[in-house]
Amino acid sequence: MKSVIVAVALSLLPLPLPAFAAGVTEVKANAHSCGEIAQIIRQNKKVFVRVGFGGRSFRYPPAQCGPGDKRSTGSFRDAEGKQCVLDYACVYDPASLYNFP
């Protein structure tokens, strides 16, 4: 019975990496220009932009950010080395009730 409760509890927790969520397109920032990445985000609505080992999650409206996240801007370097600043980034929200210990 304990294993069933633990399995149910774990299934209710949000996944730590947005790339694992269903329906999310993953894009490497060093393979595209800023304009191409913005176009991919508009077309796919949910995109995880891989930057080095980590990355940024972008959700184009009307898609919502996940629990514990808030909508903001995100910045990274593209394939040409230009600094990209894009809206609709989902970033950690320290004021969210989901992020209290």
XYZ file of N, CA and C in Angstrom:
303
model
N 0.817 -1.197 0.000
C 0.000 0.000 0.000
C 0.860 1.260 0.000
N 2.004 1.208 0.737
C 2.879 2.372 0.768
C 3.421 2.693 -0.620
N 3.742 1.661 -1.396
C 4.301 1.895 -2.722
C 3.276 2.541 -3.645
N 2.005 2.222 -3.480
C 0.955 2.834 -4.290
C 0.825 4.315 -3.947
N 0.865 4.636 -2.663
C 0.757 6.029 -2.223
C 1.951 6.834 -2.725
N 3.147 6.269 -2.631
C 4.339 6.958 -3.099
C 4.271 7.170 -4.613
N 3.821 6.165 -5.355
C 3.720 6.285 -6.812
C 2.721 7.368 -7.209
N 1.592 7.436 -6.516
C 0.594 8.464 -6.808
C 1.139 9.845 -6.457
N 1.811 9.955 -5.317
C 2.366 11.248 -4.909
C 3.423 11.722 -5.903
N 4.273 10.833 -6.370
C 5.305 11.213 -7.334
C 4.708 11.600 -8.682
N 3.607 10.964 -9.052
C 2.988 11.296 -10.337
C 2.331 12.676 -10.316
N 2.012 13.190 -9.124
C 1.379 14.496 -9.021
C 2.385 15.644 -8.995
N 3.662 15.346 -8.765
C 4.678 16.390 -8.701
C 4.999 16.896 -10.102
N 5.248 18.204 -10.242
C 5.655 18.723 -11.552
C 7.041 18.217 -11.910
N 7.276 17.970 -13.196
C 8.568 17.482 -13.644
C 9.615 18.586 -13.544
N 10.842 18.247 -13.169
C 11.859 19.269 -12.974
C 12.346 19.925 -14.262
N 12.322 19.231 -15.375
C 12.802 19.801 -16.630
C 11.648 19.971 -17.600
N 11.470 21.147 -18.135
C 10.377 21.366 -19.073
C 10.512 20.553 -20.347
N 11.718 20.084 -20.679
C 11.917 19.311 -21.894
C 11.202 17.967 -21.824
N 10.892 17.492 -20.609
C 10.235 16.206 -20.468
C 8.719 16.303 -20.579
N 8.173 17.477 -20.559
C 6.726 17.650 -20.637
C 6.243 17.294 -22.038
N 5.038 16.760 -22.112
C 4.483 16.358 -23.403
C 4.221 17.573 -24.283
N 4.544 17.443 -25.547
C 4.245 18.492 -26.499
C 5.222 19.648 -26.531
N 6.373 19.521 -25.899
C 7.355 20.605 -25.876
C 8.413 20.341 -26.945
N 8.667 21.340 -27.781
C 9.697 21.248 -28.809
C 11.013 21.735 -28.235
N 12.087 20.991 -28.472
C 13.403 21.393 -27.986
C 14.226 21.954 -29.149
N 14.843 23.122 -28.920
C 15.620 23.812 -29.941
C 16.981 24.166 -29.358
N 18.041 23.957 -30.127
C 19.379 24.362 -29.684
C 19.616 25.809 -30.098
N 19.954 26.656 -29.135
C 20.147 28.082 -29.400
C 21.308 28.328 -30.353
N 22.339 27.493 -30.291
C 23.507 27.716 -31.141
C 23.311 27.215 -32.572
N 22.100 26.769 -32.911
C 21.820 26.296 -34.268
C 20.896 27.240 -35.035
N 20.377 28.275 -34.386
C 19.396 29.170 -35.013
C 19.698 30.628 -34.683
N 19.156 31.533 -35.496
C 19.249 32.967 -35.207
C 18.110 33.362 -34.269
N 18.163 34.568 -33.732
C 17.112 35.060 -32.834
C 15.748 35.048 -33.519
N 15.698 35.520 -34.753
C 14.439 35.566 -35.494
C 13.860 34.186 -35.739
N 14.724 33.219 -36.057
C 14.256 31.845 -36.281
C 13.695 31.248 -34.997
N 14.373 31.486 -33.869
C 13.897 30.955 -32.587
C 12.557 31.586 -32.213
N 12.413 32.898 -32.425
C 11.139 33.570 -32.142
C 10.026 32.986 -33.003
N 10.318 32.694 -34.267
C 9.323 32.105 -35.162
C 8.946 30.692 -34.700
N 9.921 29.904 -34.259
C 9.655 28.552 -33.762
C 8.763 28.609 -32.528
N 9.010 29.572 -31.643
C 8.187 29.714 -30.430
C 6.751 30.081 -30.799
N 6.572 30.999 -31.758
C 5.224 31.383 -32.181
C 4.478 30.212 -32.818
N 5.178 29.386 -33.578
C 4.531 28.271 -34.270
C 4.208 27.112 -33.342
N 5.116 26.783 -32.427
C 4.955 25.583 -31.601
C 4.330 25.833 -30.241
N 4.228 27.075 -29.814
C 3.619 27.501 -28.543
C 4.409 27.096 -27.303
N 4.995 25.897 -27.254
C 5.780 25.445 -26.100
C 7.146 25.012 -26.613
N 8.192 25.747 -26.218
C 9.531 25.465 -26.717
C 10.526 25.527 -25.567
N 11.439 24.556 -25.531
C 12.550 24.580 -24.590
C 13.789 24.889 -25.404
N 14.412 26.047 -25.158
C 15.602 26.468 -25.887
C 16.817 26.003 -25.098
N 17.544 25.059 -25.669
C 18.721 24.485 -25.023
C 19.886 25.455 -25.158
N 20.466 25.838 -24.011
C 21.611 26.744 -23.968
C 22.666 26.057 -23.116
N 23.682 25.476 -23.724
C 24.699 24.748 -22.968
C 24.090 23.521 -22.313
N 24.353 23.325 -21.012
C 23.813 22.178 -20.296
C 22.350 22.388 -19.903
N 21.955 23.635 -19.713
C 20.593 23.944 -19.290
C 19.805 24.543 -20.422
N 18.902 25.432 -20.084
C 18.111 26.076 -21.112
C 17.014 26.939 -20.529
N 16.164 27.442 -21.400
C 15.045 28.294 -21.010
C 13.772 27.734 -21.614
N 12.684 27.850 -20.885
C 11.386 27.404 -21.352
C 10.576 28.613 -21.806
N 10.004 28.550 -22.997
C 9.183 29.629 -23.540
C 7.807 29.086 -23.876
N 6.787 29.850 -23.517
C 5.402 29.483 -23.832
C 4.743 30.680 -24.487
N 4.345 30.539 -25.732
C 3.709 31.644 -26.443
C 2.237 31.690 -26.071
N 1.666 32.879 -25.843
C 0.258 32.983 -25.447
C -0.656 32.309 -26.454
N -1.715 31.708 -26.011
C -2.304 31.735 -24.669
C -1.803 30.649 -23.733
N -0.720 29.935 -24.085
C -0.207 28.885 -23.215
C 0.235 29.468 -21.871
N 0.037 28.712 -20.824
C 0.371 29.150 -19.467
C 1.687 28.534 -19.015
N 2.416 29.250 -18.169
C 3.599 28.690 -17.530
C 3.144 27.688 -16.479
N 4.032 26.786 -16.100
C 3.700 25.764 -15.120
C 3.630 26.316 -13.708
N 3.172 25.485 -12.759
C 3.129 25.901 -11.361
C 4.533 26.226 -10.851
N 4.665 27.302 -10.130
C 5.951 27.710 -9.592
C 6.756 28.577 -10.537
N 6.211 28.856 -11.720
C 6.884 29.706 -12.702
C 6.063 30.947 -12.957
N 6.712 31.972 -13.512
C 6.015 33.176 -13.924
C 6.513 33.579 -15.304
N 5.739 34.368 -16.012
C 6.113 34.816 -17.343
C 7.039 36.019 -17.231
N 8.103 36.031 -18.000
C 9.085 37.104 -17.975
C 9.781 37.149 -19.334
N 10.942 37.766 -19.388
C 11.759 37.741 -20.600
C 12.954 36.830 -20.354
N 13.482 36.272 -21.408
C 14.651 35.412 -21.304
C 15.709 35.870 -22.276
N 16.968 35.708 -21.916
C 18.046 36.118 -22.814
C 19.054 34.988 -22.960
N 19.631 34.904 -24.141
C 20.650 33.915 -24.456
C 21.349 34.354 -25.739
N 22.399 33.662 -26.116
C 23.131 33.966 -27.354
C 22.720 32.968 -28.435
N 22.544 33.479 -29.654
C 22.140 32.625 -30.763
C 23.358 32.088 -31.514
N 23.123 31.486 -32.680
C 24.192 30.883 -33.474
C 25.212 31.913 -33.941
N 24.794 33.153 -34.149
C 25.678 34.209 -34.618
C 26.391 34.924 -33.475
N 26.102 34.542 -32.244
C 26.701 35.176 -31.082
C 25.970 36.425 -30.621
N 24.833 36.745 -31.265
C 24.041 37.910 -30.863
C 23.245 37.589 -29.603
N 23.043 38.607 -28.779
C 22.228 38.462 -27.573
C 20.755 38.517 -27.955
N 20.008 37.464 -27.661
C 18.564 37.418 -27.924
C 17.819 37.707 -26.626
N 16.857 38.579 -26.675
C 15.968 38.822 -25.543
C 14.556 38.577 -26.046
N 13.923 37.531 -25.531
C 12.599 37.141 -25.992
C 11.593 37.182 -24.850
N 10.370 37.602 -25.159
C 9.273 37.568 -24.185
C 8.770 36.144 -24.037
N 7.879 35.973 -23.101
C 7.167 34.717 -22.881
C 8.029 33.607 -22.289
N 9.104 33.977 -21.590
C 9.904 32.966 -20.901
C 9.205 32.589 -19.606
N 9.252 31.324 -19.252
C 8.737 30.860 -17.968
C 9.938 30.708 -17.037
N 9.979 31.524 -16.003
C 11.110 31.528 -15.078
C 10.632 31.226 -13.656
N 11.554 30.832 -12.803
C 11.277 30.520 -11.403
C 10.622 31.715 -10.714
N 9.550 31.460 -9.980
C 8.833 32.513 -9.254
C 8.982 32.274 -7.753
N 9.849 33.037 -7.080
C 10.050 32.812 -5.646
C 8.821 33.139 -4.806
N 7.878 33.914 -5.324
C 6.689 34.273 -4.569
C 5.564 33.246 -4.717
N 5.759 32.237 -5.552
C 4.715 31.236 -5.779
C 4.560 30.315 -4.570
N 3.331 29.923 -4.297
C 3.072 28.987 -3.203
C 3.684 27.615 -3.481
N 3.915 27.279 -4.741
C 4.518 26.003 -5.101
C 5.994 25.924 -4.731
N 6.643 27.054 -4.487
C 8.080 27.077 -4.242
C 8.461 27.271 -2.783
N 7.493 27.189 -1.872
C 7.831 27.283 -0.458
C 8.247 25.913 0.050
N 9.251 25.858 0.921
C 9.745 24.560 1.420
C 8.745 23.833 2.272
